Amino acid sequence: MDVIRSLSSREVTPITTVDMHTCGEPTRIVIAGYPSLSGTLLEQRTQARAHHDHIRKRLLLEPRGHFDMYGAILRQETELTYGGFADIGVLFVTNNEYSTMCGHATIALGRFLVDTHDLDVFPARESLQFDSTSRTILLRLHAPCGLLEVTVPTSQDGQRSDASRPVSFKSIPCFTTALDLRVNLNLENRWPELASRISIVADFAYGGAFFCLVSAAELGFSQGLTNFNFEAMNEATRRLKAAVNSDPDLAYLFQHPESNDLSFLYSVIVVDKRLGLAIGNSKGAETGLCFFSDQEVDRSPTGSGVSARLAAAYARGDLRENEPWTYHSLVSLHNDKSSAFVGRVLGRDNVSDSGRFPAVRTQVEGRAFYTGYHTFVLESPDPLGDGGFIMKDFADSAVPKSS
């Protein structure tokens, strides 16, 4: 303990986190030690990227994290908390960027924010309203994509979350930008499993972030998400994302109607609709594998991706309002089926309807669990401690010549 106290007193401010997982996908929640930010939540996101990105790297990358680590930075003051519309804000961080929405982290945050009674961490905690009939608390979370309504099951007295029941969130308006769109691939962006094909067909939709939704078979993996080469799938999705991003005629697929800060293609989700066991009262099930940010692999079914898939299924006519559907990841498929997410379309959002496809509000539910509590320190002589590193980058770059 003397060593811990000594390290915590060094000149670099320690950063405290609570770690959780949702269907195996980590969320490192920053609760203390992060520098102050100001302005709107999107302005805070810009400031974090411009001035404090080394902290994102320090917390998420090696040696404290890993390539697929995910994080959430609590923001007690945003324009929506000032206006009384939100209880707290959050910034989401990945291995190379600041994402606009994250469903698995929202589910984890729901539990943590109900469990904490530390008013320095969550000043509005004691103002949350407890529904004794349903034993739930409604939390209003301000994410970069907008306001999320999170329903957290609780103990009998509402003082703690109930880990045995799922957390759910109601989405911001979600919409589809294309169904069955043919994406042409130049020679540089093709992959071996395509054989002689020069294009693929995919859907594009927004669930707080923009997603490309494509079947495994369409990518050339005939056995779907069973017995496939993981590295080959990673390469195929990387090249597909590059092909979409490099074609200016496809920029409309990820253009947000209200904010350029939200206008980028976040992820490719590979879908296998033949796989999965329906849980609860779901009408059916499917499985997805999400490659997001810099080819991070989501262990969970991806909450924002589920919202996008719900919007696309509704636009296609495959799903009706309030019809529950189970969404598996490879983790829930091969381990605990109850870890899957259940999603449903709550209804159309007529105010946000634009273009060819309807905007909808969705609900996604899942369960999250605690894994640890950390105080991260930085010793000033440590040459590797501040920015962090990604091990695979060393294989992709030339070795510096010795002087």
XYZ file of C-alpha atoms in Angstrom:
403
model
C 0.000 0.000 0.000
C 2.925 2.370 0.624
C 3.986 1.864 -2.985
C 0.462 2.680 -4.221
C 0.305 5.861 -2.121
C 3.753 6.866 -3.348
C 2.845 6.357 -6.987
C -0.433 8.256 -6.578
C 1.427 11.277 -5.232
C 3.682 11.702 -8.274
C 3.454 14.889 -10.351
C 1.300 13.310 -13.087
C -2.357 13.149 -12.002
C -3.560 9.562 -11.517
C -6.647 8.544 -13.495
C -9.291 6.362 -11.859
C -11.534 4.020 -13.809
C -14.213 1.428 -13.239
C -14.049 -1.436 -15.749
C -17.079 -3.408 -16.954
C -17.986 -5.726 -19.793
C -21.155 -6.181 -21.835
C -21.275 -9.598 -23.517
C -17.486 -9.647 -23.225
C -16.917 -6.187 -24.727
C -14.984 -3.956 -22.284
C -15.887 -0.467 -21.125
C -13.248 1.435 -19.168
C -15.213 4.218 -17.440
C -13.099 7.248 -16.481
C -14.438 8.619 -13.188
C -11.599 10.863 -11.942
C -8.379 12.513 -13.091
C -9.383 13.549 -16.611
C -8.640 17.216 -17.497
C -11.456 19.761 -17.595
C -13.300 20.411 -20.854
C -15.764 23.155 -21.764
C -18.535 24.001 -24.214
C -21.053 21.709 -25.851
C -20.475 17.977 -25.749
C -19.314 17.953 -29.390
C -16.961 20.852 -28.601
C -15.627 18.869 -25.643
C -15.092 15.944 -27.995
C -13.052 18.212 -30.285
C -11.010 19.523 -27.336
C -10.311 16.006 -26.078
C -9.079 14.966 -29.515
C -6.919 18.085 -29.969
C -5.402 18.433 -26.501
C -5.754 15.186 -24.523
C -5.514 12.389 -27.047
C -2.421 11.037 -25.298
C -4.684 10.187 -22.349
C -6.988 8.160 -24.590
C -3.934 6.278 -25.821
C -2.543 5.909 -22.304
C -5.730 4.319 -20.990
C -6.760 2.173 -23.952
C -3.575 1.021 -25.671
C -0.711 -1.093 -24.358
C 0.734 -1.437 -21.762
C -2.451 -0.620 -19.796
C -4.983 -1.740 -22.397
C -5.001 -3.508 -25.754
C -5.979 -3.004 -29.399
C -9.663 -3.804 -28.785
C -10.144 -1.821 -25.560
C -13.039 0.636 -25.326
C -13.572 3.590 -23.009
C -16.115 6.115 -21.728
C -15.241 9.508 -20.241
C -17.977 10.929 -18.003
C -18.871 14.568 -18.627
C -20.833 16.066 -15.764
C -21.553 19.336 -17.577
C -22.931 19.631 -21.114
C -25.448 21.902 -22.787
C -28.169 19.341 -22.065
C -27.317 18.933 -18.373
C -27.321 22.728 -17.991
C -30.760 22.856 -19.584
C -32.108 20.091 -17.355
C -32.646 17.720 -20.291
C -29.875 15.238 -19.387
C -28.529 13.825 -16.127
C -24.925 13.398 -17.315
C -22.892 13.295 -20.523
C -20.277 10.940 -21.920
C -17.545 10.782 -24.542
C -16.837 7.390 -26.106
C -13.270 6.441 -27.072
C -11.827 3.655 -29.229
C -8.399 2.501 -30.355
C -8.049 5.459 -32.733
C -10.958 7.892 -32.345
C -13.890 9.360 -30.434
C -17.049 7.532 -31.466
C -20.469 9.144 -31.514
C -22.532 6.356 -29.958
C -21.966 3.091 -28.136
C -24.733 0.767 -27.021
C -22.666 -1.726 -25.037
C -21.055 1.119 -23.069
C -24.453 2.758 -22.526
C -25.719 -0.485 -20.966
C -22.662 -0.630 -18.680
C -22.958 3.050 -17.781
C -26.598 2.553 -16.839
C -25.639 0.114 -14.109
C -22.638 2.102 -12.876
C -24.440 5.443 -12.703
C -27.239 3.923 -10.635
C -24.763 2.134 -8.366
C -22.567 5.129 -7.607
C -23.641 7.596 -4.947
C -20.471 9.668 -5.245
C -21.738 13.136 -6.152
C -18.292 14.164 -7.453
C -18.635 11.442 -10.067
C -22.363 11.884 -10.713
C -23.774 15.113 -9.229
C -27.349 14.334 -10.319
C -27.465 10.806 -8.849
C -29.849 11.560 -6.012
C -32.297 13.349 -8.307
C -32.969 10.221 -10.383
C -36.541 9.028 -10.088
C -37.154 5.490 -8.817
C -40.219 3.597 -10.039
C -41.056 1.220 -7.192
C -43.603 -0.719 -9.267
C -41.190 -1.773 -12.028
C -38.120 -1.408 -9.784
C -36.338 0.667 -12.417
C -34.646 4.041 -12.709
C -34.759 6.156 -15.861
C -31.435 7.828 -16.699
C -31.003 10.500 -19.368
C -27.558 10.120 -20.941
C -26.174 12.771 -23.278
C -24.045 11.019 -25.913
C -22.372 12.807 -28.861
C -25.166 11.560 -31.144
C -27.908 12.928 -28.871
C -30.023 12.085 -25.830
C -30.484 8.453 -24.782
C -33.115 7.256 -22.334
C -31.633 4.402 -20.284
C -33.842 2.194 -18.106
C -31.936 0.442 -15.327
C -33.470 -2.368 -13.221
C -32.766 -1.935 -9.518
C -32.964 -3.471 -6.086
C -36.136 -3.184 -4.028
C -35.111 0.214 -2.616
C -33.651 1.625 -5.856
C -30.193 2.095 -4.344
C -28.381 -0.423 -6.527
C -28.779 -1.900 -9.987
C -30.071 -5.436 -10.410
C -27.525 -7.397 -12.447
C -29.961 -10.252 -13.058
C -32.203 -8.111 -15.307
C -31.177 -6.355 -18.551
C -30.567 -2.642 -18.945
C -32.278 -1.096 -21.966
C -31.908 2.165 -23.851
C -34.135 4.084 -26.222
C -32.194 5.376 -29.204
C -31.929 8.671 -30.967
C -33.656 8.692 -34.416
C -32.186 5.910 -36.559
C -32.483 5.656 -40.310
C -31.417 3.773 -43.423
C -29.464 5.441 -46.217
C -29.384 2.547 -48.715
C -30.695 -0.992 -49.154
C -29.123 -3.536 -51.517
C -26.593 -1.006 -52.781
C -23.973 -2.319 -55.186
C -20.491 -1.190 -54.151
C -17.899 -1.400 -56.907
C -14.403 -2.494 -55.921
C -11.267 -1.524 -57.743
C -8.331 -3.899 -57.949
C -6.671 -2.450 -54.848
C -9.745 -2.976 -52.682
C -10.658 -6.535 -53.680
C -9.887 -9.608 -51.561
C -9.230 -13.267 -52.494
C -12.603 -14.664 -51.334
C -14.397 -12.590 -53.988
C -12.839 -14.687 -56.769
C -13.730 -12.901 -60.025
C -16.422 -10.605 -58.597
C -15.806 -6.865 -58.765
C -18.623 -5.645 -56.515
C -20.680 -6.536 -53.460
C -24.190 -5.622 -52.276
C -24.712 -4.062 -48.837
C -27.111 -1.987 -46.723
C -26.184 1.262 -44.976
C -27.880 2.605 -41.870
C -27.431 4.963 -38.914
C -27.908 3.941 -35.285
C -26.017 6.792 -33.610
C -23.098 6.007 -35.919
C -23.057 4.934 -39.567
C -22.775 1.240 -40.438
C -22.275 -0.839 -43.547
C -24.278 -4.060 -43.150
C -23.239 -6.971 -45.333
C -23.757 -10.733 -45.254
C -20.799 -13.055 -44.792
C -21.786 -14.921 -47.954
C -21.768 -11.666 -49.946
C -18.156 -11.122 -48.854
C -17.268 -14.549 -50.244
C -17.400 -16.567 -47.009
C -19.819 -19.285 -48.060
C -20.045 -20.890 -44.611
C -21.097 -17.625 -43.047
C -19.848 -16.915 -39.546
C -18.957 -20.563 -38.934
C -15.560 -22.045 -39.757
C -14.285 -18.833 -41.348
C -10.787 -17.383 -41.471
C -10.817 -14.493 -39.011
C -7.857 -12.646 -40.499
C -9.332 -12.979 -43.987
C -12.624 -11.516 -42.747
C -10.740 -8.677 -41.094
C -8.965 -7.909 -44.354
C -12.172 -8.104 -46.408
C -14.009 -5.635 -44.145
C -11.016 -3.317 -44.036
C -10.888 -3.183 -47.836
C -14.640 -2.758 -48.158
C -14.597 0.182 -45.756
C -11.704 1.718 -47.678
C -13.587 1.286 -50.954
C -16.663 3.080 -49.609
C -14.627 5.878 -48.035
C -12.594 6.478 -51.195
C -15.619 6.860 -53.487
C -16.977 10.437 -53.345
C -20.230 9.276 -54.947
C -20.930 7.225 -51.800
C -20.393 10.026 -49.278
C -24.164 10.476 -48.947
C -24.336 7.084 -47.241
C -22.835 8.527 -44.067
C -23.887 12.162 -44.205
C -25.763 13.148 -41.058
C -28.543 15.682 -41.717
C -27.660 17.828 -38.692
C -23.930 17.541 -37.953
C -20.733 16.977 -39.900
C -19.170 15.714 -36.641
C -21.392 12.643 -36.960
C -20.778 12.132 -40.682
C -18.342 9.259 -41.084
C -18.522 5.524 -41.710
C -17.808 3.946 -38.344
C -18.108 0.243 -38.948
C -18.712 -2.759 -41.168
C -20.942 -5.406 -39.593
C -20.856 -8.874 -41.136
C -24.232 -10.566 -40.693
C -25.267 -14.206 -40.735
C -29.059 -14.465 -40.481
C -28.930 -18.264 -40.318
C -27.166 -18.297 -36.941
C -28.530 -17.662 -33.484
C -31.028 -18.773 -30.886
C -33.931 -16.473 -30.046
C -34.130 -15.556 -26.368
C -37.133 -14.389 -24.352
C -40.119 -13.634 -26.541
C -38.030 -12.767 -29.602
C -39.507 -13.652 -32.987
C -36.141 -14.695 -34.386
C -32.377 -14.320 -34.147
C -29.258 -13.577 -36.161
C -25.542 -13.128 -35.562
C -23.190 -10.292 -36.439
C -19.480 -9.582 -36.312
C -18.627 -5.880 -36.035
C -15.344 -4.364 -37.215
C -15.287 -0.728 -36.081
C -12.943 2.229 -35.764
C -9.451 1.017 -36.774
C -10.647 -2.589 -37.268
C -11.454 -3.110 -33.610
C -13.573 -6.223 -33.161
C -16.644 -5.888 -30.961
C -17.180 -8.813 -28.618
C -20.792 -7.731 -28.089
C -23.599 -7.583 -30.689
C -22.923 -3.795 -30.912
C -25.808 -1.751 -29.506
C -25.646 1.096 -32.008
C -25.206 -1.490 -34.756
C -28.319 -3.299 -33.552
C -30.219 0.004 -33.830
C -28.938 0.416 -37.393
C -29.901 -3.170 -38.258
C -33.365 -2.630 -36.779
C -33.807 0.506 -38.910
C -32.742 -1.390 -42.039
C -34.992 -4.392 -41.265
C -37.946 -2.060 -40.695
C -37.254 -0.170 -43.923
C -37.117 -3.459 -45.815
C -40.381 -4.634 -44.272
C -38.784 -7.579 -42.463
C -39.655 -6.338 -38.970
C -42.776 -4.748 -37.521
C -43.024 -2.251 -34.689
C -42.516 -3.708 -31.190
C -41.474 -7.063 -32.620
C -38.468 -8.229 -30.554
C -35.462 -9.761 -32.291
C -32.341 -11.388 -30.812
C -28.899 -10.209 -31.944
C -25.930 -12.426 -31.166
C -22.219 -11.821 -31.292
C -19.741 -14.661 -31.627
C -19.269 -14.486 -27.844
C -22.942 -14.970 -26.996
C -23.335 -17.516 -29.778
C -20.557 -19.761 -28.477
C -20.744 -19.074 -24.726
C -23.823 -17.788 -22.907
C -26.832 -17.240 -25.170
C -28.410 -14.951 -22.567
C -25.622 -12.412 -23.197
C -27.168 -11.565 -26.581
C -28.963 -8.261 -27.111
C -32.677 -7.985 -27.809
C -33.832 -5.095 -29.977
C -37.108 -3.746 -31.290
C -38.409 -0.819 -33.323
C -40.545 1.313 -31.017
C -42.073 3.333 -33.827
C -41.455 5.923 -36.504
C -39.944 9.290 -35.696
C -41.877 11.432 -38.132
C -40.008 14.613 -37.189
C -36.749 13.020 -38.349
C -38.147 11.286 -41.437
C -36.264 12.348 -44.535
C -35.577 10.905 -47.929
C -36.622 7.466 -49.059
C -36.554 5.504 -45.789
C -38.331 6.124 -42.452
C -36.575 7.251 -39.291
C -37.364 5.128 -36.248
C -36.723 4.973 -32.531
C -35.335 1.687 -31.272
C -34.909 -0.072 -27.959
C -31.924 -2.307 -27.242
C -31.388 -4.328 -24.070
C -28.495 -6.316 -22.650
C -26.585 -7.081 -19.464
C -23.277 -5.671 -18.194
C -21.008 -6.707 -15.326
C -18.123 -5.271 -13.310
C -14.581 -6.533 -13.875
C -12.377 -4.171 -11.877
C -11.409 -0.825 -10.432
C -8.150 0.869 -11.409
C -5.975 3.820 -10.552
C -3.602 4.360 -13.463
C -0.391 6.251 -12.821
C 2.358 7.648 -15.019
C 5.949 7.858 -13.857
C 7.691 10.736 -15.600
C 10.802 8.712 -16.589
C 8.662 6.029 -18.301
C 9.350 6.245 -22.077
C 6.348 4.070 -22.968
C 3.851 5.165 -20.367
C 2.101 8.218 -21.749
C 1.052 7.633 -25.343
C 0.765 3.868 -25.354
C 1.401 1.673 -28.381
C -0.215 -0.946 -30.626
C 1.939 -4.039 -31.008
C 0.845 -4.903 -34.535
C 1.953 -1.472 -35.769
C 5.559 -2.611 -35.409
C 5.000 -5.318 -37.995
C 3.497 -2.792 -40.414
C 6.335 -0.292 -40.292
C 9.991 -0.276 -41.196
C 12.570 -0.682 -38.429
C 14.332 2.656 -37.800
C 17.960 2.671 -38.833
C 20.459 2.953 -35.993
C 22.508 6.138 -35.924
